[in-house]
Short mmCIF file of C-alpha atoms in Angstrom, two decimals:
data_model
loop_
_atom_site.label_atom_id
_atom_site.label_comp_id
_atom_site.label_asym_id
_atom_site.label_seq_id
_atom_site.Cartn_x
_atom_site.Cartn_y
_atom_site.Cartn_z
CA MET A 1 124.25 64.34 60.89
CA ILE A 2 124.50 63.29 56.86
CA LYS A 3 126.95 66.56 56.43
CA ARG A 4 128.84 65.22 59.40
CA THR A 5 129.31 61.52 58.32
CA ILE A 6 130.47 63.45 54.73
CA LEU A 7 132.87 65.39 56.38
CA CYS A 8 134.61 61.89 58.07
CA VAL A 9 134.73 60.72 54.82
CA GLY A 10 136.57 63.49 53.02
CA LEU A 11 139.14 63.45 55.78
CA TRP A 12 139.22 59.92 55.65
CA LEU A 13 139.85 59.46 52.26
CA ALA A 14 142.33 62.60 52.11
CA ALA A 15 144.85 60.77 54.83
CA GLY A 16 144.90 58.37 52.43
CA LEU A 17 145.99 60.39 49.79
CA ALA A 18 149.72 61.25 51.05
CA SER A 19 150.26 65.40 50.22
CA ALA A 20 150.93 67.54 47.27
CA ALA A 21 153.40 68.91 48.48
CA GLU A 22 156.01 66.75 49.60
CA ALA A 23 157.76 63.89 47.26
CA GLY A 24 160.42 62.66 49.27
CA LYS A 25 163.25 63.42 51.89
CA VAL A 26 167.04 63.38 51.06
CA ILE A 27 169.16 59.93 52.59
CA PHE A 28 172.45 61.36 51.24
CA VAL A 29 173.66 64.23 49.65
CA ALA A 30 177.40 65.52 49.27
CA GLY A 31 178.89 67.92 47.12
CA ASP A 32 176.63 70.62 46.35
CA ALA A 33 172.71 70.19 45.51
CA ARG A 34 170.16 72.69 45.71
CA ALA A 35 166.31 72.54 45.36
CA ASP A 36 165.39 75.80 43.86
CA ALA A 37 167.81 77.86 45.56
CA ARG A 38 167.69 75.95 49.04
CA PRO A 39 171.11 74.00 49.27
CA LEU A 40 169.76 70.31 50.51
CA VAL A 41 171.15 68.61 54.01
CA MET A 42 170.32 65.16 54.91
CA GLY A 43 166.92 64.61 56.09
CA ALA A 44 165.20 67.63 54.01
CA ALA A 45 161.44 67.22 51.90
CA VAL A 46 162.16 67.33 48.52
CA ASN A 47 158.73 69.19 46.72
CA GLU A 48 156.99 67.91 44.09
CA GLY A 49 158.00 70.81 41.28
CA GLU A 50 161.02 71.84 42.94
CA LEU A 51 163.97 72.50 40.35
CA LEU A 52 166.54 69.63 41.32
CA SER A 53 170.25 70.10 40.61
CA THR A 54 173.82 69.18 41.39
CA GLY A 55 177.32 71.22 40.74
CA THR A 56 180.73 69.10 38.85
CA ASP A 57 180.83 67.06 42.75
CA GLY A 58 177.01 66.34 43.71
CA TYR A 59 175.18 63.63 44.65
CA VAL A 60 171.87 63.39 46.28
CA TYR A 61 169.76 60.61 47.05
CA ILE A 62 165.96 61.26 47.55
CA LYS A 63 163.67 58.35 49.52
CA THR A 64 159.71 58.94 48.03
CA LEU A 65 157.10 59.21 49.07
CA ASP A 66 156.41 55.09 48.70
CA ASP A 67 159.54 54.04 49.74
CA GLY A 68 161.32 53.85 45.95
CA LEU A 69 164.63 55.97 45.05
CA PHE A 70 164.86 58.44 42.45
CA ILE A 71 168.68 59.66 42.69
CA LEU A 72 170.70 62.29 40.83
CA ARG A 73 174.66 62.51 39.66
CA PRO A 74 176.57 64.67 39.42
CA LYS A 75 175.42 68.78 36.49
CA THR A 76 172.28 67.52 37.00
CA GLN A 77 168.76 69.20 36.80
CA ALA A 78 165.65 67.53 37.15
CA ARG A 79 162.22 67.84 39.01
CA ILE A 80 159.42 65.87 40.60
CA ALA A 81 156.27 67.42 38.96
CA ALA A 82 154.26 65.22 40.81
CA TYR A 83 154.15 62.59 42.82
CA ARG A 84 150.49 61.66 44.35
CA VAL A 85 149.84 58.80 46.31
CA ASP A 86 146.56 57.38 47.01
CA ARG A 87 147.20 54.21 50.00
CA VAL A 88 143.70 53.56 49.33
CA ASN A 89 142.78 53.76 45.41
CA PRO A 90 145.81 52.84 44.35
CA ALA A 91 144.08 54.11 40.30
CA ASN A 92 144.70 57.56 41.23
CA THR A 93 148.62 57.49 42.07
CA ARG A 94 149.74 60.10 40.39
CA VAL A 95 154.47 59.71 39.80
CA LYS A 96 155.99 62.10 36.94
CA LEU A 97 160.17 62.14 37.06
CA GLU A 98 161.38 64.96 34.76
CA LEU A 99 165.21 64.37 34.18
CA LEU A 100 165.77 67.88 32.20
CA SER A 101 170.33 67.64 31.69
CA GLY A 102 172.58 65.18 33.20
CA VAL A 103 172.44 60.94 34.84
CA ALA A 104 170.17 60.29 36.92
CA ARG A 105 168.19 57.05 38.52
CA THR A 106 164.84 55.74 38.96
CA GLN A 107 164.20 52.14 42.09
CA SER A 108 160.39 51.97 41.57
CA GLY A 109 158.40 52.41 45.09
CA ASN A 110 155.41 50.50 46.34
CA ALA A 111 152.77 52.52 44.87
CA VAL A 112 154.93 52.88 41.18
CA LYS A 113 154.42 49.62 41.68
CA LEU A 114 150.18 49.27 42.19
CA ALA A 115 150.14 51.50 39.68
CA ARG A 116 152.67 51.36 36.50
CA GLN A 117 150.27 52.32 34.72
CA ASN A 118 150.35 56.52 35.84
CA PHE A 119 153.69 56.41 36.41
CA ARG A 120 155.54 59.00 33.80
CA PHE A 121 159.55 59.51 33.74
CA ASN A 122 160.12 62.32 30.93
CA THR A 123 163.58 64.00 29.53
CA PRO A 124 163.21 67.15 26.55
CA VAL A 125 163.10 63.65 23.61
CA ALA A 126 161.35 60.92 25.48
CA ALA A 127 159.16 59.10 27.49
CA ILE A 128 159.84 56.87 29.89
CA GLY A 129 157.39 53.99 31.61
CA VAL A 130 158.23 51.08 33.89
CA ARG A 131 157.76 47.52 34.14
CA GLY A 132 158.30 47.31 38.23
CA THR A 133 161.82 48.91 37.44
CA ASP A 134 165.29 50.12 38.08
CA PHE A 135 166.56 52.02 35.62
CA THR A 136 169.12 54.91 34.96
CA VAL A 137 169.11 58.27 32.19
CA PHE A 138 171.13 60.51 30.46
CA THR A 139 169.99 63.14 28.53
CA ASP A 140 170.64 66.64 27.39
CA ASP A 141 169.03 68.79 24.97
CA GLN A 142 168.88 66.35 22.25
CA THR A 143 169.31 62.81 22.98
CA SER A 144 168.71 60.00 25.63
CA SER A 145 169.50 56.80 26.67
CA VAL A 146 168.70 54.54 29.28
CA ALA A 147 170.04 51.30 30.92
CA VAL A 148 168.38 48.93 32.85
CA LEU A 149 169.30 47.53 36.31
CA SER A 150 165.52 45.37 37.02
CA GLY A 151 162.62 45.03 35.79
CA GLY A 152 161.73 47.10 32.28
CA ILE A 153 161.03 49.87 30.57
CA THR A 154 159.53 50.94 27.88
CA ILE A 155 160.35 54.34 25.60
CA SER A 156 158.74 56.24 22.74
CA GLY A 157 160.33 59.48 21.13
CA PHE A 158 157.48 62.71 21.32
CA THR A 159 155.60 62.40 18.52
CA GLY A 160 151.99 61.00 16.63
CA ALA A 161 149.87 60.37 19.64
CA CYS A 162 153.26 60.77 22.22
CA ALA A 163 152.80 63.91 23.97
CA ARG A 164 154.81 65.77 26.80
CA GLU A 165 151.98 66.54 28.67
CA GLY A 166 150.75 63.28 29.65
CA SER A 167 150.01 60.59 32.02
CA GLY A 168 151.90 57.29 31.97
CA PRO A 169 154.14 55.31 29.57
CA CYS A 170 153.04 56.17 25.45
CA GLU A 171 152.56 52.09 24.36
CA GLY A 172 152.44 52.27 20.48
CA ALA A 173 154.38 51.68 17.12
CA ALA A 174 157.00 53.28 17.87
CA SER A 175 156.86 52.29 21.59
CA ARG A 176 160.49 50.12 22.66
CA GLU A 177 160.90 48.08 25.54
CA LEU A 178 164.18 46.93 26.88
CA SER A 179 164.74 44.56 30.05
CA ALA A 180 167.40 43.78 33.09
CA SER A 181 168.25 40.38 30.68
CA GLN A 182 169.43 42.45 28.08
CA LYS A 183 173.14 43.15 29.59
CA GLY A 184 175.30 45.91 28.05
CA GLN A 185 172.32 47.21 26.01
CA MET A 186 170.71 50.53 26.27
CA LEU A 187 168.26 51.82 24.17
CA GLN A 188 169.22 55.47 22.09
CA ILE A 189 166.82 58.39 21.24
CA ARG A 190 167.14 61.57 19.27
CA ARG A 191 165.42 64.77 19.25
CA GLY A 192 162.02 64.10 16.18
CA GLN A 193 162.53 60.30 16.39
CA GLY A 194 159.85 58.29 17.26
CA ALA A 195 161.31 55.01 17.67
CA ALA A 196 164.80 54.26 20.28
CA GLN A 197 167.15 53.03 18.69
CA LEU A 198 168.56 49.35 20.42
CA VAL A 199 173.15 50.65 21.77
CA THR A 200 175.38 47.60 22.05
CA GLY A 201 178.45 48.78 24.86
CA GLY A 202 179.23 52.82 24.30
CA ALA A 203 179.15 55.08 26.67
CA THR A 204 176.05 54.54 29.02
CA PRO A 205 174.62 56.27 31.64
CA ASP A 206 177.08 55.22 34.03
CA VAL A 207 180.10 55.81 32.04
CA VAL A 208 178.74 59.32 31.40
CA ALA A 209 178.39 59.81 34.95
CA PRO A 210 180.12 56.91 37.27
CA PRO A 211 177.27 55.68 40.78
CA ARG A 212 179.42 56.60 44.17
CA PRO A 213 181.30 53.40 45.31
CA ASP A 214 178.34 53.80 48.36
CA GLU A 215 175.44 54.32 45.82
CA PRO A 216 172.51 51.58 46.64
CA LEU A 217 172.84 48.28 44.43
CA ALA A 218 170.11 47.14 42.58
CA LYS A 219 168.50 43.93 43.49
CA ALA A 220 169.11 40.60 41.90
CA ALA A 221 167.28 39.84 38.46
CA ALA A 222 165.17 36.26 39.36
CA SER A 223 163.33 38.83 41.81
CA SER A 224 160.01 39.39 39.66
CA ALA A 225 159.24 42.39 41.60
CA PRO A 226 162.00 44.32 41.88
CA GLU A 227 162.16 46.27 45.02
CA PRO A 228 163.96 49.77 46.40
CA TYR A 229 167.37 47.63 47.74
CA ILE A 230 169.90 49.98 49.92
CA ALA A 231 173.04 47.18 51.65
CA PRO A 232 171.74 46.10 54.47
CA GLN A 233 175.03 47.94 57.04
CA LYS A 234 173.32 51.14 55.44
CA VAL A 235 169.34 50.83 55.96
CA ALA A 236 169.07 51.45 59.60
CA VAL A 237 171.59 54.75 59.63
CA LEU A 238 169.84 55.86 56.49
CA GLN A 239 165.88 55.58 58.62
CA GLU A 240 167.48 57.22 61.28
CA GLN A 241 168.73 60.13 59.13
CA VAL A 242 165.42 59.99 57.50
CA LYS A 243 163.46 60.62 61.04
CA ALA A 244 166.22 63.20 62.44
CA PRO A 245 164.82 67.05 61.92
CA PRO A 246 166.07 68.86 58.81
CA VAL A 247 170.17 69.88 60.27
CA THR A 248 173.22 70.95 57.99
CA VAL A 249 175.76 68.09 58.34
CA PRO A 250 179.50 67.63 57.69
CA GLN A 251 179.58 66.46 54.08
CA GLN A 252 180.71 63.16 54.47
CA PRO A 253 184.06 62.11 52.83
CA GLN A 254 184.25 62.00 49.11
CA PRO A 255 185.39 58.11 48.53
CA GLN A 256 188.05 58.03 44.97
CA ASN A 257 185.62 58.33 41.99
CA PRO A 258 186.61 58.90 38.58
CA GLN A 259 184.42 61.72 38.83
CA PRO A 260 186.45 64.85 39.47
CA GLN A 261 186.36 67.26 42.40
CA GLN A 262 185.45 70.72 41.19
CA PRO A 263 183.43 73.62 42.36
CA GLY A 264 179.67 72.96 42.11
CA GLU A 265 177.27 75.02 40.27
CA ASN A 266 174.02 77.32 40.91
CA PRO A 267 171.75 76.89 38.43
CA GLY A 268 168.96 78.57 38.17
CA ASP A 269 165.36 78.16 37.16
CA SER A 270 165.10 79.61 33.68
CA ALA A 271 167.01 80.54 30.87
CA PRO A 272 167.38 84.55 30.44
CA VAL A 273 166.73 84.73 26.84
CA GLN A 274 169.27 84.03 24.10
CA GLN A 275 171.37 81.70 26.53
CA PRO A 276 172.39 78.71 26.37
CA GLU A 277 170.76 75.68 26.35
CA PRO A 278 171.10 73.43 29.75
CA GLU A 279 174.91 71.83 29.97
CA ALA A 280 174.64 68.28 28.80
CA PRO A 281 177.84 66.06 30.33
CA VAL A 282 178.05 63.95 27.16
CA THR A 283 176.04 62.20 24.59
CA GLN A 284 174.94 58.84 24.49
CA PRO A 285 177.11 57.77 20.69
CA ASP A 286 175.42 55.28 18.80
CA THR A 287 176.97 52.46 17.70
CA PRO A 288 178.61 53.27 13.99
CA THR A 289 177.45 51.87 10.82
CA VAL A 290 178.93 54.20 9.07
CA PRO A 291 182.50 54.16 7.38
CA VAL A 292 185.27 55.41 9.93
CA ASP A 293 186.80 58.84 8.26
CA PRO A 294 190.08 57.62 6.74
CA ARG A 295 191.83 60.27 8.50
CA PRO A 296 192.64 60.18 12.00
CA PRO A 297 190.52 61.67 14.88
CA VAL A 298 192.14 65.33 16.48
CA VAL A 299 195.37 64.76 18.55
CA VAL A 300 196.35 67.70 20.76
CA ASN A 301 199.76 67.00 20.92
CA PRO A 302 201.39 68.18 23.94
CA ASP A 303 204.90 70.45 23.13
CA PRO A 304 207.57 67.81 23.79
CA ALA A 305 210.18 70.37 25.78
CA GLY A 306 209.04 71.61 29.03
CA PRO A 307 209.92 72.82 32.02
CA ALA A 308 209.59 69.98 34.20
CA LYS A 309 213.04 68.01 34.48
CA PRO A 310 211.82 64.34 35.49
CA ASP A 311 214.71 61.90 37.68
CA PRO A 312 216.34 60.23 35.45
CA SER A 313 216.10 57.00 37.15
CA VAL A 314 212.75 56.95 37.38
CA PRO A 315 211.78 55.83 33.37
CA ALA A 316 209.91 59.07 31.77
CA GLN A 317 205.50 58.63 31.38
CA PRO A 318 204.95 60.21 28.38
CA ALA A 319 202.85 63.73 28.57
CA ARG A 320 198.57 63.24 28.79
CA ALA A 321 196.82 63.38 24.90
CA LEU A 322 194.03 64.99 24.29
CA THR A 323 191.66 63.47 21.74
CA TRP A 324 188.63 64.63 20.29
CA GLY A 325 186.13 63.65 17.40
CA ARG A 326 182.79 63.05 15.43
CA PHE A 327 181.62 59.47 16.98
CA ALA A 328 178.92 59.55 14.69
CA ALA A 329 178.50 61.46 10.74
CA ILE A 330 177.18 64.80 9.90
CA ALA A 331 175.51 65.79 6.79
CA ASP A 332 177.82 63.59 4.15
CA ARG A 333 180.79 64.04 6.63
CA PRO A 334 181.58 60.16 8.48
CA VAL A 335 182.53 59.19 11.42
CA GLN A 336 186.23 60.70 12.93
CA VAL A 337 186.69 58.36 16.17
CA ASP A 338 185.51 54.98 17.33
CA LEU A 339 184.24 56.00 21.08
CA VAL A 340 183.98 52.57 21.52
CA GLN A 341 187.21 51.80 20.48
CA GLN A 342 188.89 54.69 22.74
CA LEU A 343 187.84 53.51 26.01
CA GLU A 344 188.19 49.82 25.06
CA GLN A 345 191.65 51.14 24.70
CA GLY A 346 191.92 53.16 28.80
CA ASN A 347 191.23 57.11 27.32
CA THR A 348 189.50 59.28 29.96
CA LEU A 349 185.89 60.15 28.49
CA ILE A 350 185.92 63.86 29.55
CA THR A 351 182.35 65.02 27.84
CA GLN A 352 180.37 64.66 24.94
CA LYS A 353 177.89 67.46 23.47
CA GLY A 354 176.21 66.64 20.42
CA ASP A 355 177.84 64.46 18.03
CA TYR A 356 181.53 65.22 19.59
CA ALA A 357 183.54 63.56 21.81
CA LEU A 358 186.37 64.69 23.62
CA LEU A 359 189.14 62.72 25.31
CA ARG A 360 192.41 62.20 27.15
CA THR A 361 194.91 59.80 28.44
CA ASP A 362 196.29 59.20 31.85
CA GLY A 363 200.47 60.51 30.57
CA GLU A 364 201.80 62.88 33.04
CA PHE A 365 201.01 65.98 33.79
CA VAL A 366 201.78 68.65 36.00
CA MET A 367 199.23 71.51 36.50
CA PRO A 368 200.27 75.23 36.62
CA GLN A 369 199.36 77.01 39.75
CA ARG A 370 200.50 80.60 39.95
CA GLY A 371 200.46 83.08 36.70
CA SER A 372 198.44 83.68 33.71
CA VAL A 373 198.67 81.80 30.19
CA GLY A 374 196.87 82.85 26.81
CA PHE A 375 195.89 79.84 23.53
CA GLN A 376 195.64 79.75 20.21
CA LEU A 377 193.20 78.70 18.93
CA GLN A 378 194.61 74.93 16.35
CA GLU A 379 192.07 73.21 15.48
CA SER A 380 187.75 73.43 15.05
CA GLU A 381 184.53 72.61 13.88
CA ALA A 382 180.91 73.30 14.81
CA PHE A 383 177.48 72.44 12.99
CA ILE A 384 174.43 74.39 13.48
CA TYR A 385 171.40 71.94 13.76
CA SER A 386 167.41 73.38 13.01
CA GLY A 387 164.73 72.36 14.86
CA LYS A 388 162.47 71.90 11.64
CA GLU A 389 162.50 68.93 10.26
CA GLY A 390 164.05 68.39 7.42
CA VAL A 391 166.92 70.46 7.58
CA GLN A 392 169.56 68.75 7.67
CA PRO A 393 172.87 70.15 9.79
CA VAL A 394 174.85 73.05 8.57
CA GLN A 395 178.71 73.49 9.04
CA ALA A 396 180.42 76.71 10.25
CA THR A 397 183.61 78.16 10.70
CA LEU A 398 185.19 80.01 14.20
CA GLU A 399 187.64 82.91 13.93
CA ASN A 400 189.54 84.79 15.75
CA GLY A 401 189.50 82.63 18.98
CA GLN A 402 190.65 83.64 22.12
CA LEU A 403 191.54 81.46 25.91
CA ARG A 404 193.21 82.32 29.06
CA PHE A 405 193.57 80.95 32.00
CA ASP A 406 194.00 82.49 34.89
CA PHE A 407 195.64 79.90 37.21
CA ASP A 408 196.14 82.01 40.63
CA LYS A 409 192.25 82.52 40.73
CA ARG A 410 191.23 78.58 38.46
CA LYS A 411 189.38 80.47 36.70
CA PHE A 412 188.91 80.85 32.27
CA SER A 413 187.43 82.80 29.76
CA THR A 414 187.08 82.21 25.83
CA SER A 415 185.56 83.37 22.88
CA PHE A 416 185.46 83.63 19.56
CA ASP A 417 183.05 84.14 16.42
CA LEU A 418 181.18 82.12 14.70
CA VAL A 419 180.42 82.39 11.06
CA ASN A 420 178.06 80.67 8.77
CA ALA A 421 177.62 82.52 5.19
CA ALA A 422 176.91 86.04 5.96
CA GLU A 423 175.89 85.68 10.06
CA ARG A 424 178.31 86.34 12.71
CA PHE A 425 177.93 85.45 16.58
CA ASN A 426 180.37 86.11 18.68
CA MET A 427 180.27 83.05 21.41
CA TYR A 428 181.98 83.48 24.93
CA ALA A 429 181.97 82.34 28.04
CA SER A 430 183.82 81.83 31.60
CA GLY A 431 184.59 79.27 34.63
CA SER A 432 186.15 77.49 36.63
CA VAL A 433 189.36 75.54 36.51
CA ALA A 434 190.03 72.39 38.94
CA GLY A 435 193.28 70.62 39.34
CA ASP A 436 192.66 67.59 36.93
CA GLY A 437 192.94 70.42 34.47
CA ARG A 438 189.30 69.88 33.70
CA PHE A 439 187.69 73.48 33.39
CA SER A 440 183.67 74.21 33.13
CA VAL A 441 181.48 77.27 33.31
CA ASP A 442 180.35 78.10 36.99
CA SER A 443 176.80 78.47 35.73
CA GLN A 444 175.42 78.10 32.29
CA PHE A 445 173.04 80.99 33.61
CA ALA A 446 175.75 83.34 34.89
CA VAL A 447 175.42 86.95 32.86
CA GLY A 448 179.10 86.51 30.78
CA ASN A 449 178.09 83.02 29.35
CA ASN A 450 176.29 82.79 26.33
CA MET A 451 177.76 78.89 25.43
CA VAL A 452 178.41 75.69 27.73
CA VAL A 453 181.93 74.64 27.78
CA ASP A 454 183.57 71.42 28.93
CA GLY A 455 187.34 71.13 28.39
CA VAL A 456 190.19 69.93 30.08
CA LEU A 457 194.49 70.79 29.56
CA GLY A 458 197.18 68.67 27.96
CA GLY A 459 200.40 68.14 27.59
CA ARG A 460 203.72 67.58 30.42
CA ASN A 461 203.06 71.01 31.83
CA ALA A 462 199.21 71.93 30.88
CA ASP A 463 200.98 73.33 26.92
CA SER A 464 197.53 71.99 25.50
CA ALA A 465 194.27 72.40 26.28
CA ALA A 466 190.51 71.31 24.03
CA TYR A 467 186.96 72.14 25.26
CA LEU A 468 183.73 71.22 23.39
CA PHE A 469 180.98 73.75 23.50
CA GLN A 470 177.33 74.22 22.99
CA GLY A 471 175.31 77.02 22.67
CA ARG A 472 171.66 78.10 21.23
CA LEU A 473 171.50 80.71 18.25
CA SER A 474 168.56 81.60 17.87
CA GLU A 475 164.68 80.05 19.38
CA ASP A 476 165.47 76.80 17.18
CA ARG A 477 168.70 77.04 16.19
CA ARG A 478 171.87 75.19 18.47
CA VAL A 479 175.52 74.98 17.80
CA PHE A 480 177.89 71.78 18.40
CA GLY A 481 181.44 72.27 18.23
CA ALA A 482 184.92 71.32 19.31
CA THR A 483 188.40 73.16 19.64
CA SER A 484 192.10 72.69 20.71
CA TRP A 485 193.96 74.76 21.75
CA GLY A 486 198.11 75.31 21.76
CA LYS A 487 200.05 77.77 24.25
CA ALA A 488 200.36 80.93 21.92
CA PRO A 489 204.03 82.57 21.00
CA GLY A 490 205.47 83.80 24.39
CA GLN A 491 203.13 82.09 26.47
#
């Protein structure tokens, strides 16, 4: 009788504790989105520990076990490390999310609201806790930025007692808080920092990877306990989709969106030795507080003479121009480009890596459809960063640069020698070209790539190009840099 009673109690407790395997279900997916190697479809289960990834056109909305939301935007890698919901005893609930790179948004579910002390959102450089919250995060390997839509968060770097392996928020002298009432502000933290910095303006996570027009809205700030919210007209449809068995459905048309539609990425679970760090769409800048370099940012001027013959009755439009530069000081080098000013002028942010940003104007541009064209390196800059504390970045130079586009196949390849004192590293990458002129590596782990590249073609007839790159040189050293290119003679 006693054994039977113990067994019944055990089964009753187990029923209150949600399955450790399943963390949620997909309620919307567009473009390339995967859990490990399997493509995600509407209604599919998402399990603890799976590597979630989206390609350059990928979006996925996941409804968690406690009716929260976890949204991944393009070129993002994340993992639901743990989602243990105990409805009988909320103190036993454990939730841990990990954003490896890219942009993600999370809305707290019902269980998280009852056990905020057991919620943790990790990035490569910081731990985030919640106060009943809806927030977005951008991260790469060096920098994380967070903006709050409702509620509040606390963030701390992985220093002192704040350990990556821990659970719950890190609350100490280095922790910093941000609430939805601080509109237009975000907290930004870099690797090795204990305390985040409050940044006003700049490229927020929504600028780095804009939301789709149908992404669920945040609840009004007046709500003291924000809950996961989806526009009422979509609730019934989404609920039916969650109940339906996992099946492959036709992909919904993509609304107009600043994010370009490009071939998807399918990153693997881990990077081979000597492969680059996870690609970062962009790095968030601190508001510059140092004098701006009197030298202007690098502007790739298009060739005024091109094969295009505009209609004389239509006023000629300026050709697309490209601009890149550093938005933060490095070593003794001052800021090169005011990123906030560039965005206010209406220029489009293509990507950020390390302390570099690449932008383009909205001038006239004609994408070639045929042929193979070679480009020669015109200008470049790169710095090597050490993971050791107190070691300053070291400038490196680029030699033997090559960049070639195969417009028939919509492919590109590039290489150069990275030179620093007595060291020389051969860097190389290849990938795909989109219809709007942007190009990037197809997979950061593909054979034939040892760096991550994101760039764009410029000029009236794609006669110029620029890209930012990052790569791992050794276990504790990484390189970030920028390049600009012009068509090789005779091309």
